[in-house]
């Protein structure tokens, strides 16, 4: 997370040891899920609406609000005028990403068809939420992040159900595997996009619109933004604890299955990030744009993947279990890739 002028010393301390806090939050969530299995299940049941876990939804919305409040929305037009970066993003997100995840799922999990399907669902759900946080931590371009996320949101609503049919029902049969029927409507996908992106997007936009008019840009960026910035870290840690607690018992009881699913996910995140970074640099994008392009391509919309897996296959299915493992792997890997991003900045953009 970018430390703005005026941020407290306490935030600076928390910011420096962010990776440690995230691993501690993961460990705490797993322990809570293991030792308080019934209570966690009951909590999830009471605070869920359909396949949406309300505490996680609130955590994600709060987590994304400060970065989206920082976006200079008046500059978004410049993002959509750069067709080279937009084209790279579309290529990575909607062609390379789904194909790579499908190939990894077939290669590593063909003997576990339920896990294989869950992994493919993750690969099809392009990131519209937490990428904003990873981009913020890596000091990427906030305007590009908002623009690319908006692009992904539109494509997701229009094409996710089509992609699910092709990659889960049709393509597996070409490799001698049994396809699975996936029935997910555009309306259901649109609802997920609105909850996890639309609400914080509107909140950030309206906050900037109103406060800049009332108090001016200088006050807004130097006084208000530093005050709300700690919300991102607090909400991120809260979300991680809740998320890991929901599968804490399963993670401890089925460690080999977790590893089996985690290996292709790890390969996917790293390959997508590095390839996108090199493509961005080769295309002449600056560091901020390249970092944004890379995190947008490497991240996934686990909220949508989990929602679809639960709605179609059931909460206790292998598909839902694999979908849940997605963010459990993504969170620590993306934190590591933030550090890789800074290292690549020094190596590839030293003279920029």
mmCIF file of N, CA, C and O in Angstrom, residues 1-4 6-12 14-15 18 62-63 65-67 70 136 223-238:
data_model
loop_
_atom_site.group_PDB
_atom_site.id
_atom_site.type_symbol
_atom_site.label_atom_id
_atom_site.label_comp_id
_atom_site.label_asym_id
_atom_site.label_seq_id
_atom_site.Cartn_x
_atom_site.Cartn_y
_atom_site.Cartn_z
ATOM 1 N N UNK A 1 0.833 -1.177 0.000
ATOM 2 C CA UNK A 1 0.000 0.000 0.000
ATOM 3 C C UNK A 1 0.872 1.232 0.000
ATOM 4 O O UNK A 1 1.821 1.335 0.762
ATOM 5 N N UNK A 2 0.565 2.222 -0.839
ATOM 6 C CA UNK A 2 1.324 3.451 -0.890
ATOM 7 C C UNK A 2 1.100 4.231 0.394
ATOM 8 O O UNK A 2 -0.031 4.453 0.811
ATOM 9 N N UNK A 3 2.179 4.636 1.034
ATOM 10 C CA UNK A 3 2.063 5.404 2.258
ATOM 11 C C UNK A 3 2.000 6.870 1.886
ATOM 12 O O UNK A 3 2.960 7.461 1.413
ATOM 13 N N UNK A 4 0.848 7.490 2.056
ATOM 14 C CA UNK A 4 0.654 8.871 1.677
ATOM 15 C C UNK A 4 1.267 9.801 2.717
ATOM 16 O O UNK A 4 1.468 9.429 3.866
ATOM 17 N N UNK A 6 1.550 12.214 5.651
ATOM 18 C CA UNK A 6 0.690 12.388 6.805
ATOM 19 C C UNK A 6 0.224 11.090 7.422
ATOM 20 O O UNK A 6 -0.483 11.084 8.419
ATOM 21 N N UNK A 7 0.562 9.974 6.819
ATOM 22 C CA UNK A 7 0.181 8.688 7.395
ATOM 23 C C UNK A 7 0.913 8.501 8.715
ATOM 24 O O UNK A 7 2.056 8.857 8.865
ATOM 25 N N UNK A 8 0.263 7.904 9.670
ATOM 26 C CA UNK A 8 0.843 7.779 10.996
ATOM 27 C C UNK A 8 2.013 6.820 11.006
ATOM 28 O O UNK A 8 2.163 5.983 10.129
ATOM 29 N N UNK A 9 2.846 6.945 12.038
ATOM 30 C CA UNK A 9 3.989 6.047 12.173
ATOM 31 C C UNK A 9 3.506 4.619 12.356
ATOM 32 O O UNK A 9 4.147 3.675 11.908
ATOM 33 N N UNK A 10 2.360 4.461 13.016
ATOM 34 C CA UNK A 10 1.834 3.118 13.233
ATOM 35 C C UNK A 10 1.521 2.447 11.896
ATOM 36 O O UNK A 10 1.843 1.286 11.678
ATOM 37 N N UNK A 11 0.918 3.183 10.975
ATOM 38 C CA UNK A 11 0.608 2.616 9.671
ATOM 39 C C UNK A 11 1.886 2.243 8.929
ATOM 40 O O UNK A 11 1.966 1.218 8.302
ATOM 41 N N UNK A 12 2.901 3.086 9.024
ATOM 42 C CA UNK A 12 4.170 2.797 8.370
ATOM 43 C C UNK A 12 4.748 1.490 8.902
ATOM 44 O O UNK A 12 5.277 0.683 8.159
ATOM 45 N N UNK A 14 3.033 -1.025 10.286
ATOM 46 C CA UNK A 14 2.190 -2.107 9.778
ATOM 47 C C UNK A 14 2.481 -2.370 8.307
ATOM 48 O O UNK A 14 2.512 -3.504 7.855
ATOM 49 N N UNK A 15 2.691 -1.300 7.559
ATOM 50 C CA UNK A 15 2.929 -1.425 6.133
ATOM 51 C C UNK A 15 4.230 -2.168 5.843
ATOM 52 O O UNK A 15 4.292 -2.993 4.930
ATOM 53 N N UNK A 18 3.787 -6.019 6.285
ATOM 54 C CA UNK A 18 2.499 -6.471 5.768
ATOM 55 C C UNK A 18 2.468 -7.972 5.512
ATOM 56 O O UNK A 18 1.508 -8.658 5.857
ATOM 57 N N UNK A 62 -14.919 -2.728 1.781
ATOM 58 C CA UNK A 62 -14.131 -1.770 2.562
ATOM 59 C C UNK A 62 -12.673 -1.752 2.109
ATOM 60 O O UNK A 62 -12.036 -0.699 2.072
ATOM 61 N N UNK A 63 -12.158 -2.921 1.755
ATOM 62 C CA UNK A 63 -10.758 -3.049 1.335
ATOM 63 C C UNK A 63 -10.504 -2.273 0.052
ATOM 64 O O UNK A 63 -9.441 -1.663 -0.128
ATOM 65 N N UNK A 65 -12.413 0.288 -1.132
ATOM 66 C CA UNK A 65 -12.903 1.670 -1.125
ATOM 67 C C UNK A 65 -11.780 2.713 -1.139
ATOM 68 O O UNK A 65 -11.814 3.628 -1.991
ATOM 69 N N UNK A 66 -10.762 2.649 -0.263
ATOM 70 C CA UNK A 66 -9.716 3.678 -0.316
ATOM 71 C C UNK A 66 -8.969 3.767 -1.649
ATOM 72 O O UNK A 66 -8.811 4.876 -2.185
ATOM 73 N N UNK A 67 -8.524 2.635 -2.235
ATOM 74 C CA UNK A 67 -7.869 2.757 -3.546
ATOM 75 C C UNK A 67 -8.768 3.363 -4.616
ATOM 76 O O UNK A 67 -8.316 4.152 -5.449
ATOM 77 N N UNK A 70 -9.051 7.042 -4.395
ATOM 78 C CA UNK A 70 -7.856 7.757 -4.866
ATOM 79 C C UNK A 70 -7.847 7.968 -6.377
ATOM 80 O O UNK A 70 -7.095 8.794 -6.883
ATOM 81 N N UNK A 136 -2.250 -1.340 -5.733
ATOM 82 C CA UNK A 136 -1.952 -0.272 -4.774
ATOM 83 C C UNK A 136 -0.650 -0.558 -4.032
ATOM 84 O O UNK A 136 0.205 0.313 -3.859
ATOM 85 N N UNK A 223 -5.126 15.269 3.101
ATOM 86 C CA UNK A 223 -5.753 15.117 4.415
ATOM 87 C C UNK A 223 -6.701 13.915 4.481
ATOM 88 O O UNK A 223 -6.582 13.062 5.363
ATOM 89 N N UNK A 224 -7.635 13.865 3.528
ATOM 90 C CA UNK A 224 -8.665 12.833 3.596
ATOM 91 C C UNK A 224 -8.145 11.442 3.249
ATOM 92 O O UNK A 224 -8.380 10.484 4.001
ATOM 93 N N UNK A 225 -7.434 11.327 2.119
ATOM 94 C CA UNK A 225 -6.944 10.015 1.670
ATOM 95 C C UNK A 225 -6.054 9.340 2.719
ATOM 96 O O UNK A 225 -6.223 8.135 2.994
ATOM 97 N N UNK A 226 -5.086 10.048 3.357
ATOM 98 C CA UNK A 226 -4.284 9.390 4.399
ATOM 99 C C UNK A 226 -5.117 8.887 5.577
ATOM 100 O O UNK A 226 -4.750 7.901 6.209
ATOM 101 N N UNK A 227 -6.254 9.553 5.828
ATOM 102 C CA UNK A 227 -7.111 9.120 6.940
ATOM 103 C C UNK A 227 -7.808 7.800 6.643
ATOM 104 O O UNK A 227 -8.009 6.974 7.538
ATOM 105 N N UNK A 228 -8.220 7.612 5.383
ATOM 106 C CA UNK A 228 -8.972 6.388 5.057
ATOM 107 C C UNK A 228 -8.077 5.250 4.574
ATOM 108 O O UNK A 228 -8.534 4.110 4.498
ATOM 109 N N UNK A 229 -6.808 5.537 4.256
ATOM 110 C CA UNK A 229 -5.917 4.503 3.715
ATOM 111 C C UNK A 229 -5.782 3.275 4.616
ATOM 112 O O UNK A 229 -5.738 2.147 4.120
ATOM 113 N N UNK A 230 -5.692 3.423 5.967
ATOM 114 C CA UNK A 230 -5.556 2.230 6.820
ATOM 115 C C UNK A 230 -6.724 1.261 6.734
ATOM 116 O O UNK A 230 -6.588 0.099 7.112
ATOM 117 N N UNK A 231 -7.865 1.719 6.209
ATOM 118 C CA UNK A 231 -9.033 0.829 6.089
ATOM 119 C C UNK A 231 -8.701 -0.361 5.206
ATOM 120 O O UNK A 231 -9.143 -1.488 5.465
ATOM 121 N N UNK A 232 -7.910 -0.137 4.157
ATOM 122 C CA UNK A 232 -7.570 -1.212 3.219
ATOM 123 C C UNK A 232 -6.865 -2.358 3.927
ATOM 124 O O UNK A 232 -7.236 -3.527 3.773
ATOM 125 N N UNK A 233 -5.847 -2.037 4.719
ATOM 126 C CA UNK A 233 -5.085 -3.072 5.417
ATOM 127 C C UNK A 233 -5.944 -3.792 6.453
ATOM 128 O O UNK A 233 -5.934 -5.020 6.534
ATOM 129 N N UNK A 234 -6.697 -3.031 7.240
ATOM 130 C CA UNK A 234 -7.543 -3.638 8.274
ATOM 131 C C UNK A 234 -8.583 -4.563 7.647
ATOM 132 O O UNK A 234 -8.803 -5.692 8.115
ATOM 133 N N UNK A 235 -9.216 -4.108 6.559
ATOM 134 C CA UNK A 235 -10.238 -4.929 5.892
ATOM 135 C C UNK A 235 -9.625 -6.143 5.224
ATOM 136 O O UNK A 235 -10.225 -7.230 5.210
ATOM 137 N N UNK A 236 -8.418 -5.996 4.674
ATOM 138 C CA UNK A 236 -7.726 -7.130 4.048
ATOM 139 C C UNK A 236 -7.457 -8.223 5.081
ATOM 140 O O UNK A 236 -7.740 -9.407 4.840
ATOM 141 N N UNK A 237 -6.916 -7.853 6.234
ATOM 142 C CA UNK A 237 -6.608 -8.838 7.282
ATOM 143 C C UNK A 237 -7.883 -9.490 7.808
ATOM 144 O O UNK A 237 -7.930 -10.707 8.031
ATOM 145 N N UNK A 238 -8.941 -8.697 7.993
ATOM 146 C CA UNK A 238 -10.229 -9.242 8.450
ATOM 147 C C UNK A 238 -10.771 -10.258 7.447
ATOM 148 O O UNK A 238 -11.214 -11.357 7.816
#
